[in-house]
Coordinates of C-alpha atoms in Angstrom, one line a residue:
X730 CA 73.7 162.6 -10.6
X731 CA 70.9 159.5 -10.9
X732 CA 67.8 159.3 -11.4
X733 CA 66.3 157.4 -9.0
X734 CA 62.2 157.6 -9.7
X735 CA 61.4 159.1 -13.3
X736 CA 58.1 160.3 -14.5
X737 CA 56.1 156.6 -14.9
X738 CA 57.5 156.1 -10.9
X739 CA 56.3 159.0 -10.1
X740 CA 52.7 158.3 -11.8
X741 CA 52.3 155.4 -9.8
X742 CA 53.5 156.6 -6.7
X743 CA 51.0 159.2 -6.5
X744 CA 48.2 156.6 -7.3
X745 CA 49.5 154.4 -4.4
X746 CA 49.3 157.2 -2.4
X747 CA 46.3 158.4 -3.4
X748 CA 44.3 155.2 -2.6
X749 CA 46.2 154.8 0.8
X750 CA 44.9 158.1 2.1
X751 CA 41.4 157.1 0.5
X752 CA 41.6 153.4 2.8
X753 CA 42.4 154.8 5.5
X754 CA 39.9 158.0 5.7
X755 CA 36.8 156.5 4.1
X756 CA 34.7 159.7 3.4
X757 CA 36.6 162.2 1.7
X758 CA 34.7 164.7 1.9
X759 CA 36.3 165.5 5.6
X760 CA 39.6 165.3 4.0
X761 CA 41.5 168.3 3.3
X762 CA 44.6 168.1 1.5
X763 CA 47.4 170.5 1.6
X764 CA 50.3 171.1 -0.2
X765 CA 53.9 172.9 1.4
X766 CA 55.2 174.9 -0.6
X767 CA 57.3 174.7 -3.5
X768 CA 56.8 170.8 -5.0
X769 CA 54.4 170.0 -2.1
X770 CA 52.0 171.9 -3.6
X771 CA 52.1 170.4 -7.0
X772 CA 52.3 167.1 -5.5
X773 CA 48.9 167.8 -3.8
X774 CA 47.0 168.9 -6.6
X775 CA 47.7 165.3 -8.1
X776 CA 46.7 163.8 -5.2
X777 CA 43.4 165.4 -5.1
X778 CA 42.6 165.3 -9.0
X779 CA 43.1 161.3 -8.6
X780 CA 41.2 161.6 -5.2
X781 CA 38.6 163.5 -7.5
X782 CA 38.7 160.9 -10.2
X783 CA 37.9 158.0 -7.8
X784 CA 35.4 159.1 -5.2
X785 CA 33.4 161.0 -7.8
X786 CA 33.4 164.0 -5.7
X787 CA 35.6 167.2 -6.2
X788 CA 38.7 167.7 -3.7
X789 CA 39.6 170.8 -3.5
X790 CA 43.7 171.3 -2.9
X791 CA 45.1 173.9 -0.4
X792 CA 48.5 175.4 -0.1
X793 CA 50.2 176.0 3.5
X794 CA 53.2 178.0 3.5
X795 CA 55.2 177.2 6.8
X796 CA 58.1 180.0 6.2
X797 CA 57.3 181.9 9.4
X798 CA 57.5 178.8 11.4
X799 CA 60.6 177.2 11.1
X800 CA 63.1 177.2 12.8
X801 CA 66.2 178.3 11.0
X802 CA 64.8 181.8 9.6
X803 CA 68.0 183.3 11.5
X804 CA 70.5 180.8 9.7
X805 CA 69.2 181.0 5.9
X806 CA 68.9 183.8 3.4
X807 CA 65.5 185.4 3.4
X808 CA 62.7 184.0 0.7
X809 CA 59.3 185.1 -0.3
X810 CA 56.7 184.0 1.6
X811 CA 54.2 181.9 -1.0
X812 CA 50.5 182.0 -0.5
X813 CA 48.4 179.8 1.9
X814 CA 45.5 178.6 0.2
X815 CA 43.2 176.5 2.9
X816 CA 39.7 175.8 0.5
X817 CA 38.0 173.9 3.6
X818 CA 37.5 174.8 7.1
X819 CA 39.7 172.2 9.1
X820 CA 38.3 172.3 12.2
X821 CA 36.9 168.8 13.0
X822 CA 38.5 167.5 9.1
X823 CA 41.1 165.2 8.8
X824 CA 44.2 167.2 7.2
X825 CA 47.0 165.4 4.9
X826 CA 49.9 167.5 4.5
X827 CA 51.6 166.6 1.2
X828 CA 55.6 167.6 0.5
X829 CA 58.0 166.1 -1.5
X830 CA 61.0 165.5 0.5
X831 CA 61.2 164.1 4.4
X832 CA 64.6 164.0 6.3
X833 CA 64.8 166.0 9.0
X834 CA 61.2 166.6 10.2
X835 CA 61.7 170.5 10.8
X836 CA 59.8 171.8 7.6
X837 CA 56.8 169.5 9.5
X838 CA 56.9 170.6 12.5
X839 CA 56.6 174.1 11.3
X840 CA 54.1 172.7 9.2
X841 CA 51.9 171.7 12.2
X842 CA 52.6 174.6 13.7
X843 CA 51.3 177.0 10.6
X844 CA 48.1 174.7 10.9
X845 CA 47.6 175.0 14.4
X846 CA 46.8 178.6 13.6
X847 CA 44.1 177.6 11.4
X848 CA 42.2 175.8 13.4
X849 CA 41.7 172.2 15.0
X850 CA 42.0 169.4 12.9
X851 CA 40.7 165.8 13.9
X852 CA 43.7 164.2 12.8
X853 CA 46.7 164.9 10.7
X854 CA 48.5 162.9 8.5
X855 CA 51.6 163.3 6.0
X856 CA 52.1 162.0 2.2
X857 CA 55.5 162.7 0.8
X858 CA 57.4 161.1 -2.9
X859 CA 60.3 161.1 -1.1
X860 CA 61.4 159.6 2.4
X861 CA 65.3 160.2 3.0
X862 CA 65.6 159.1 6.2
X863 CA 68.1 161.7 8.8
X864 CA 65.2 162.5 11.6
X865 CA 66.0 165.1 13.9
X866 CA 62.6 165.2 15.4
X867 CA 59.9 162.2 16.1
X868 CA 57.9 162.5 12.7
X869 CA 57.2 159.8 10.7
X870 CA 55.0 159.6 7.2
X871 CA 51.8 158.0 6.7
X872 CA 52.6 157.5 3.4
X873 CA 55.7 157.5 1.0
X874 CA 56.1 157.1 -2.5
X875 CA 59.7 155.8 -1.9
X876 CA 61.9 155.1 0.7
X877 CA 65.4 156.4 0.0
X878 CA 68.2 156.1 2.2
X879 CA 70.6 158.5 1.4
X880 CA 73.9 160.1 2.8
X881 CA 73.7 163.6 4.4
X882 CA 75.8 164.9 1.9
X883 CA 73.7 163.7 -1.1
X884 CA 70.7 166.0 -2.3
X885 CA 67.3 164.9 -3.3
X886 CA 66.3 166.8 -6.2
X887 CA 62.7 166.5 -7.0
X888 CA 61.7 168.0 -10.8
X889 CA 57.9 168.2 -11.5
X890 CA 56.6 169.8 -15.2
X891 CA 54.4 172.3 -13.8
X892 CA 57.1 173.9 -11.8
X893 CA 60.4 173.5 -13.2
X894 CA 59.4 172.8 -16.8
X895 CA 61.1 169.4 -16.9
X896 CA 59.8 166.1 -17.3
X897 CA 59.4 164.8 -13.6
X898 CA 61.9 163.1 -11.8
X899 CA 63.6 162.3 -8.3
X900 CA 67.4 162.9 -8.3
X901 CA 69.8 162.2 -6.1
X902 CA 73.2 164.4 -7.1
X903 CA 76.9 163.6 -4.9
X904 CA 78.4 161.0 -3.4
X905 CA 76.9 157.7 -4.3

């Protein structure tokens, strides 16, 4: 196992991030910014408290759980479904869907699917830590903490304090 980003890289990340999605949609106020479920969610709270810090103007994080909408319910074990939390209406908003990990697109698609059900966004966007690379469908990140090409058999473990109780981190445990 190696640590590949550790709490500081994290930090920084998020604050890139952060004033990406604040370049490219200049009023905030018609951004809504939702976390997927587990890390995502965490992850999106960050990104609105620093959104929060430098517009001056509260951002309010939402959750989106996509567990009814993917595609390989028949082929995992069954999980609780966790709570979708949507603070603004989204119709007409620009939407940034936060998670922590990107590799296959799947958990995205479902994503836009779950949102699709919500309403009618102006645009969508995506904000992940983590971009692994091994696309099965045509889904690509606005923006990414880190680029990190890994082998199919490797797993990206991603550790943030308020939910695993662990200083934060991005792991990569297997065959290096």
């Amino acid at each position: 196992m190696s640590i590949v980003m550790d709490a500081t890289d994290i930090s920084r990340a998020l604050t890139r991030i952060t004033h990406e999605i604040l370049e490219k949609n200049r009023d905030a106020e018609q951004v809504v910014i939702l976390g997927i479920p587990t890390r995502g969610v965490e992850l999106a709270q960050r990104i609105a408290a620093k959104m929060t810090e430098v517009e001056g103007t509260t951002i309010m994080p939402g959750a989106l759980d996509v567990t009814m909408y993917r595609d390989d319910l028949r082929l995992r074990a069954p999980r609780a479904l966790e709570p979708t939390n949507v603070p603004e209406d989204i119709d007409g908003r620009t939407v940034v869907l936060v998670d922590d990990v990107l590799m296959s697109g799947r958990t995205i698609r479902a994503a836009l699917d779950a949102l699709s059900e919500l309403g009618r966004p102006k645009a969508v966007q995506l904000a992940v830590l983590v971009d692994r690379g091994h696309r099965e469908l045509p889904i690509r990140a606005d923006f990414v903490g880190k680029n990190l090409p890994t082998a199919k058999t490797e797993k990206v473990q991603v550790r943030l304090a308020e939910f695993d109780g662990t200083e934060d981190s991005v792991q990569i445990e297997g065959d290096r």
